mmCIF file of C-alpha atoms in Angstrom:
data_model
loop_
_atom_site.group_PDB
_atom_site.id
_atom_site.type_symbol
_atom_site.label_atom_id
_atom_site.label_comp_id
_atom_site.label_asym_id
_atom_site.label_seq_id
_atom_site.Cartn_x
_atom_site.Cartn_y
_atom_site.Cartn_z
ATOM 1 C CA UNK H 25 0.000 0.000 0.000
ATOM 2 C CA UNK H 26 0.565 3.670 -0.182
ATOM 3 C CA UNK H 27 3.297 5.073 2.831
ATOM 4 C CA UNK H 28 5.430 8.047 3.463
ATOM 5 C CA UNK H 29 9.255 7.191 5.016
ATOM 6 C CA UNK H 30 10.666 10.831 6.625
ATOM 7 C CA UNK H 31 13.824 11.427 8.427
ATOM 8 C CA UNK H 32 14.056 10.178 12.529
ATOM 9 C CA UNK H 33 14.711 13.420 14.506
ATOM 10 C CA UNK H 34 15.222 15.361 16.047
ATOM 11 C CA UNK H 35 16.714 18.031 14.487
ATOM 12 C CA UNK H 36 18.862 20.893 15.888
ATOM 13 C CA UNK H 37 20.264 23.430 14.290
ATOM 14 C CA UNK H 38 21.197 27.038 14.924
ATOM 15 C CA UNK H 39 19.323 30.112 14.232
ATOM 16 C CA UNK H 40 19.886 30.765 10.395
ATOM 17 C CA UNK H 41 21.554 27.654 9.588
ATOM 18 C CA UNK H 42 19.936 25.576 6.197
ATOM 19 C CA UNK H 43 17.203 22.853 6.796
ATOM 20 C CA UNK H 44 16.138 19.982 5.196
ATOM 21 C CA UNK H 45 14.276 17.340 6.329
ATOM 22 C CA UNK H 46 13.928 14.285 4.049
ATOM 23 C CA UNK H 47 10.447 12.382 2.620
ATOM 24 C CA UNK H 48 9.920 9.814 0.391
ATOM 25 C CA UNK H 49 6.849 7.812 -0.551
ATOM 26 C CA UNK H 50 6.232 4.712 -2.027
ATOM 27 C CA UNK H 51 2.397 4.917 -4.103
ATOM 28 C CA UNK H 52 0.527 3.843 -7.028
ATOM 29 C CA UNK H 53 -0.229 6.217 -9.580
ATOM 30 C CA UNK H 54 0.263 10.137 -9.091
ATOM 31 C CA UNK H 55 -0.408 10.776 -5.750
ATOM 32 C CA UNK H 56 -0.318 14.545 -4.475
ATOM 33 C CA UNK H 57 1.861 15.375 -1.375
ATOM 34 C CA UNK H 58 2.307 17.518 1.269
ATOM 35 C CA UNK H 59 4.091 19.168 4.360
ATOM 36 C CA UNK H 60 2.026 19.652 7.406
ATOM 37 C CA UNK H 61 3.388 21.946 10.605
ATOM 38 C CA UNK H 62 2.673 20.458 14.204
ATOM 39 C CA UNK H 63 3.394 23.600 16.841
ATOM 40 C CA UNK H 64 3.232 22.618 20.253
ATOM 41 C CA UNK H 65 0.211 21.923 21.696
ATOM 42 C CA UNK H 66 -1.552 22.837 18.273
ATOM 43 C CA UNK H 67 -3.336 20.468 15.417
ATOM 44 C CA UNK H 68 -1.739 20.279 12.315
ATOM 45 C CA UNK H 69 -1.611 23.146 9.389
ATOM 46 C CA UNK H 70 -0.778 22.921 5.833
ATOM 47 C CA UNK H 71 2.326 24.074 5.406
ATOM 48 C CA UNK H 72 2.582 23.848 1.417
ATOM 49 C CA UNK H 73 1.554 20.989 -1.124
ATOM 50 C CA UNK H 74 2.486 19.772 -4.809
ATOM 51 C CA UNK H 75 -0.235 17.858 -7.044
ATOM 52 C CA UNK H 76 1.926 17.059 -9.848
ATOM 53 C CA UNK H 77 5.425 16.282 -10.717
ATOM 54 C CA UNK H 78 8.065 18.658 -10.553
ATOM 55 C CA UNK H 79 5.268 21.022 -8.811
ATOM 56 C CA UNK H 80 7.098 23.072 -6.460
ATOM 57 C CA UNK H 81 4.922 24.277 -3.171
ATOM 58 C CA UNK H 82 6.488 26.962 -1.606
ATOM 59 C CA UNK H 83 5.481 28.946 1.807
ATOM 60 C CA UNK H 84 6.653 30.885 4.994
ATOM 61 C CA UNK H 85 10.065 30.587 3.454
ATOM 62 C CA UNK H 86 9.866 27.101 2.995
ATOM 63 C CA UNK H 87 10.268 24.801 -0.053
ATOM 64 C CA UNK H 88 9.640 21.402 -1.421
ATOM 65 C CA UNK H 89 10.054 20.063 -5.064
ATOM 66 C CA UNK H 90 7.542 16.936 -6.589
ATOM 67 C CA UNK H 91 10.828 14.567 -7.561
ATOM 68 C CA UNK H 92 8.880 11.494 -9.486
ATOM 69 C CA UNK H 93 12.272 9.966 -10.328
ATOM 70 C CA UNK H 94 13.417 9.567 -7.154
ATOM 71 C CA UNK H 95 9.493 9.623 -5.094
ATOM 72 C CA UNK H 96 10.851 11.980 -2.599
ATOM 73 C CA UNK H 97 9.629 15.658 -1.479
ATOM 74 C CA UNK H 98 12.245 16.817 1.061
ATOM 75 C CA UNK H 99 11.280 20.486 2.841
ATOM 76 C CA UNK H 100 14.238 22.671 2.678
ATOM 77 C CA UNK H 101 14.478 26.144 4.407
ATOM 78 C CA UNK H 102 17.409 28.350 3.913
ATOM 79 C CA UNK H 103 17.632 30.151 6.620
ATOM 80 C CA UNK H 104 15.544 28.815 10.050
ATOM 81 C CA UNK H 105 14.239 30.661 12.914
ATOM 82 C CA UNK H 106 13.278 29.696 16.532
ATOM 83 C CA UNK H 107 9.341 29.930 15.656
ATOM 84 C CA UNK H 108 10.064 27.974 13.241
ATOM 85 C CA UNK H 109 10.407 24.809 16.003
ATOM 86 C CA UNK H 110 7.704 22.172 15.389
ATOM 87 C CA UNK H 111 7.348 18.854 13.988
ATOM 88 C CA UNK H 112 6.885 18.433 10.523
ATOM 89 C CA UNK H 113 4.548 15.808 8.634
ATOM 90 C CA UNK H 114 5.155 14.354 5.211
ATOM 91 C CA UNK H 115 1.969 13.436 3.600
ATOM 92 C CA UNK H 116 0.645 11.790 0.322
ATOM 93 C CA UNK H 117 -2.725 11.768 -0.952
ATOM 94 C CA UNK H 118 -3.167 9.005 -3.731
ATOM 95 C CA UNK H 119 -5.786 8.292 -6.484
ATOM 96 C CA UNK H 120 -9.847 8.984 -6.023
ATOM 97 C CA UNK H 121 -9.088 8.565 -1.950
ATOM 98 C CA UNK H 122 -9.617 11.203 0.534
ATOM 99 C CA UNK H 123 -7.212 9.477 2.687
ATOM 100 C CA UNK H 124 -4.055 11.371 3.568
ATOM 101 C CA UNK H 125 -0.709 8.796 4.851
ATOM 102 C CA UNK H 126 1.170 10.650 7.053
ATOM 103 C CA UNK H 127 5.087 10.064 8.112
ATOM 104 C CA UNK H 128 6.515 10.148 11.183
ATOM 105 C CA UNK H 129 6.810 13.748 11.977
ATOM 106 C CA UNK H 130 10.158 15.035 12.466
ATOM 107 C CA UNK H 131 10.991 17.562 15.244
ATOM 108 C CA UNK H 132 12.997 20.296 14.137
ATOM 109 C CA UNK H 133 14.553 22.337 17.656
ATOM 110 C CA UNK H 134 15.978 25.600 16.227
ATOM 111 C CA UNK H 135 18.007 27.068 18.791
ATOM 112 C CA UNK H 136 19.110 30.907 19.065
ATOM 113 C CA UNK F 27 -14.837 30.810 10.173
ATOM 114 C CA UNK F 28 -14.418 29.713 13.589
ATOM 115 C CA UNK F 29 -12.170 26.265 12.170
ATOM 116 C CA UNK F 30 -12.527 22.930 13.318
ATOM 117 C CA UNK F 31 -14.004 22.808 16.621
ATOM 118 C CA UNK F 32 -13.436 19.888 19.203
ATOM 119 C CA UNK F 33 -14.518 19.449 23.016
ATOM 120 C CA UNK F 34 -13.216 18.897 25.727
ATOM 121 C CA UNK F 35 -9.805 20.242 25.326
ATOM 122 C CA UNK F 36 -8.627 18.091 27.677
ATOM 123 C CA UNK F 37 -9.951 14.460 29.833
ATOM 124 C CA UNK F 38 -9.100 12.769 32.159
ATOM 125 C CA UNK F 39 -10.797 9.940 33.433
ATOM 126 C CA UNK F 40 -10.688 6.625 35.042
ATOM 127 C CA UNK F 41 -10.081 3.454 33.765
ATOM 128 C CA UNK F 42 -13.489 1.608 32.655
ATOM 129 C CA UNK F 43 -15.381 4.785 32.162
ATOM 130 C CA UNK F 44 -17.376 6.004 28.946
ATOM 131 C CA UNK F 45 -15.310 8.872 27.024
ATOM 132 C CA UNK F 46 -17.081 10.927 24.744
ATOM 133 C CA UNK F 47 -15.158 13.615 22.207
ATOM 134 C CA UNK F 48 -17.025 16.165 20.424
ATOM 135 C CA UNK F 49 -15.900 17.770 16.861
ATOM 136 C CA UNK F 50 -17.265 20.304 14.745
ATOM 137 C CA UNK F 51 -16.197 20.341 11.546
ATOM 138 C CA UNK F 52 -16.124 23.539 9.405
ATOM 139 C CA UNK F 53 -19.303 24.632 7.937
ATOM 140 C CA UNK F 54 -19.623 23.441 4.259
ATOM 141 C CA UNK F 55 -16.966 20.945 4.277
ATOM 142 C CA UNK F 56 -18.309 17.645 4.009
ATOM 143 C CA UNK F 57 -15.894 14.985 5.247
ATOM 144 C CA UNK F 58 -14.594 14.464 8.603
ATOM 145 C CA UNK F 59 -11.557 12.366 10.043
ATOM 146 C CA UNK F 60 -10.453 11.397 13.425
ATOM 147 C CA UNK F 61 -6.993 10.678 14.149
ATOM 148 C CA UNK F 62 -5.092 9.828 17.141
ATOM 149 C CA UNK F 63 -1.582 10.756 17.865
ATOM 150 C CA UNK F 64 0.646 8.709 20.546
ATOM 151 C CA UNK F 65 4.462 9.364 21.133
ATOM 152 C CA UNK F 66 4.037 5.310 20.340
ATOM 153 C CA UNK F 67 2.940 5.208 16.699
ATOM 154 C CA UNK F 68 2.860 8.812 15.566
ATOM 155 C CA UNK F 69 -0.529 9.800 13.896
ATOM 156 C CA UNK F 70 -3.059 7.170 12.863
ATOM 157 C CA UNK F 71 -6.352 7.975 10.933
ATOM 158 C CA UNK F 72 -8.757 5.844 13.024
ATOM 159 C CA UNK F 73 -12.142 6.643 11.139
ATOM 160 C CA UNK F 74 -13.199 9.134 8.153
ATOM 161 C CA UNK F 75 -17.072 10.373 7.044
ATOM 162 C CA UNK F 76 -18.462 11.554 3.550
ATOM 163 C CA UNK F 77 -21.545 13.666 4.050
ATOM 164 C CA UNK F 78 -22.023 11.611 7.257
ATOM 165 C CA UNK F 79 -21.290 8.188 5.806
ATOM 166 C CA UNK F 80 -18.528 6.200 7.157
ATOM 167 C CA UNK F 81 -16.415 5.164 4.171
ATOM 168 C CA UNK F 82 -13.171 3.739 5.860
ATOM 169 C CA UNK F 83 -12.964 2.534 9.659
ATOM 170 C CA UNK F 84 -10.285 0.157 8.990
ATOM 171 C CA UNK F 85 -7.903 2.555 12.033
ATOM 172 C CA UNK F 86 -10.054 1.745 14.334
ATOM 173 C CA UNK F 87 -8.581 -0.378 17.070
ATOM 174 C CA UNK F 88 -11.250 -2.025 18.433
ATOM 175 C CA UNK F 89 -14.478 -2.628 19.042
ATOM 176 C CA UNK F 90 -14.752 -0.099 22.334
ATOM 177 C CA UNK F 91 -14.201 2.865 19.914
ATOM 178 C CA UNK F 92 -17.050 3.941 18.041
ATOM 179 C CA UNK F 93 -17.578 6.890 15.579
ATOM 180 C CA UNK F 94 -20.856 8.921 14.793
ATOM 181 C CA UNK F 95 -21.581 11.746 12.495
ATOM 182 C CA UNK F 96 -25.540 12.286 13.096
ATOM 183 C CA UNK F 97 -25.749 15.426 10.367
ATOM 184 C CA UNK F 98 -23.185 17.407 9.159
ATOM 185 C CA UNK F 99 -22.368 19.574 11.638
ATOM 186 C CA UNK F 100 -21.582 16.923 14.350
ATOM 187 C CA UNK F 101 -19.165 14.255 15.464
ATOM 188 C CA UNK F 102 -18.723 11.597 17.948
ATOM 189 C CA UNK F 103 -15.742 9.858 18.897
ATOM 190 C CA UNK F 104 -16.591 7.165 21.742
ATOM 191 C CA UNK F 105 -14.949 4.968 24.107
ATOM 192 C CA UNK F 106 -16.205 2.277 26.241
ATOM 193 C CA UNK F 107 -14.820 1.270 28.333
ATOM 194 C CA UNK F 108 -11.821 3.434 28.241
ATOM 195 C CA UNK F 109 -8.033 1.814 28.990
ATOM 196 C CA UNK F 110 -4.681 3.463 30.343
ATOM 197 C CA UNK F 111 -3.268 3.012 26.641
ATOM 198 C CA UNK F 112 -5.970 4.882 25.451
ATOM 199 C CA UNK F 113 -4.099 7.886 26.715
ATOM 200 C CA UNK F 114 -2.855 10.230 23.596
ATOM 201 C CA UNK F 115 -4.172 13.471 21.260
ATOM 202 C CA UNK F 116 -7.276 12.924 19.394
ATOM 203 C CA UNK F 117 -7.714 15.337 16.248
ATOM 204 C CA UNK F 118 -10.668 16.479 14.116
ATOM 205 C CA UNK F 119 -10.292 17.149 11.023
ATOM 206 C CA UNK F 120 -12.315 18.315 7.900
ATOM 207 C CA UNK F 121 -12.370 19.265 4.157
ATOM 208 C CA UNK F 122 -14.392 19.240 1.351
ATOM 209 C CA UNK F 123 -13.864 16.008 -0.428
ATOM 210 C CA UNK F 124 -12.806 17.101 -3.572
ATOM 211 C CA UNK F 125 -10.024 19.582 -2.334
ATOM 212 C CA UNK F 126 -6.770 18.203 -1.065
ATOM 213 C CA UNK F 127 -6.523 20.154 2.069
ATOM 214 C CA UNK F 128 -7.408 18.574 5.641
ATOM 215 C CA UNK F 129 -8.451 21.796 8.292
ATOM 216 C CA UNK F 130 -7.184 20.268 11.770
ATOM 217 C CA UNK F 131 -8.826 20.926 15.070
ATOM 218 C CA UNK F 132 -6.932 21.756 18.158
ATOM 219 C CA UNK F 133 -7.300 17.972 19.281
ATOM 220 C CA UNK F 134 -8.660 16.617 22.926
ATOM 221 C CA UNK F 135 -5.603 15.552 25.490
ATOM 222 C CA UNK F 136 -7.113 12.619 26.528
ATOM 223 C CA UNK F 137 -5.945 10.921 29.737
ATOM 224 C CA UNK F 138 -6.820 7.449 31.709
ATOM 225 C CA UNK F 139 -5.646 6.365 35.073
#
């Protein structure tokens, strides 16, 4: 079946440093993905989303590029900033399903 | 638009009693998930609704958790009789079905001794 494999964190970095935090997803067909933002003791937002290969979705300074060769969407930020400490979701949404597979999360610490 | 709207924030409760968890979903939207999210296993989808019909329960863990959605407006998440490893964060969420984006609720913190 469909599933979404992210990075294990956490991950620490410094005020300003480059992020990226690695997804990729196994699915039939052309599934659309996602990055969802977990801040503490908050439900999940949409952080930015891609329906269609080599789609880039793009927000708050993030970025994340539809790779079809390689099934992978990995969030990259260049510069990071202490709000931006959360966990972030990798998601897929595949064929005529309203179903959303989620990864792991990853928690990103972002320290001044 | 007020967003996704679950009670109680929080619950805690004893061991064998009913739990009940209330969600609202966003007016016009017409599907609703639940999910549940443990340190343990991360966030699982447990039940979803189209225009009040379940279409996938396959998440659900067992036969003490059952799901409602009476009209559109109005969810039920229920437990019964509630265990200690039923502790985690249970989320709301809603969309309209033919949109990609889920709206997420600020989830119930739900405890048993």
């Amino acid at each position: 079946g469909d599933s979404v494999t992210q990075m294990e964190g956490p991950v620490t970095l410094s005020e300003e440093a480059f992020l990226t935090i690695n997804c990729t997803y196994t699915a039939t067909g052309y599934p659309s993905l996602f990055w969802y933002v977990q801040y503490p003791g908050e439900g999940l937002q949409l952080l930015l989303k891609a329906t269609k290969a080599d789609d880039k979705g793009s927000n708050k300074g993030f970025e994340a590029t539809y790779r079809k060769e390689t099934t992978s969407f990995h969030l990259e930020k260049g510069s990071v900033q202490v709000s931006d400490s959360a966990v972030y979701f990798c998601a897929l949404r595949g064929g005529a399903t309203n179903k959303l597979i989620f990864g792991t999360g990853t928690l990103l610490a972002v320290q001044p | 638009d007020a967003g996704v709207i679950q009670s109680p924030r929080h619950e805690v409760t004893e061991m064998g009693q009913e739990v009940t968890l209330r969600c609202k979903p966003i007016s016009g939207h017409n599907s609703l998930f639940w999910y549940r999210q443990t340190m343990m296993r991360g966030l699982e989808l447990l039940i979803y609704f189209n225009n009040n019909v379940p279409i996938d329960d396959s998440g659900m863990p067992e036969d003490r958790f059952s799901a409602k959605m009476p009209n559109a407006s109005f969810s039920t998440l229920k437990i019964q009789p509630s265990e200690p490893r039923d502790s985690a964060v249970y989320f709301c969420a809603s969309n309209v079905a033919a949109n990609n984006e889920q709206f997420f609720g600020p989830g119930t913190r739900l405890t048993v001794l």
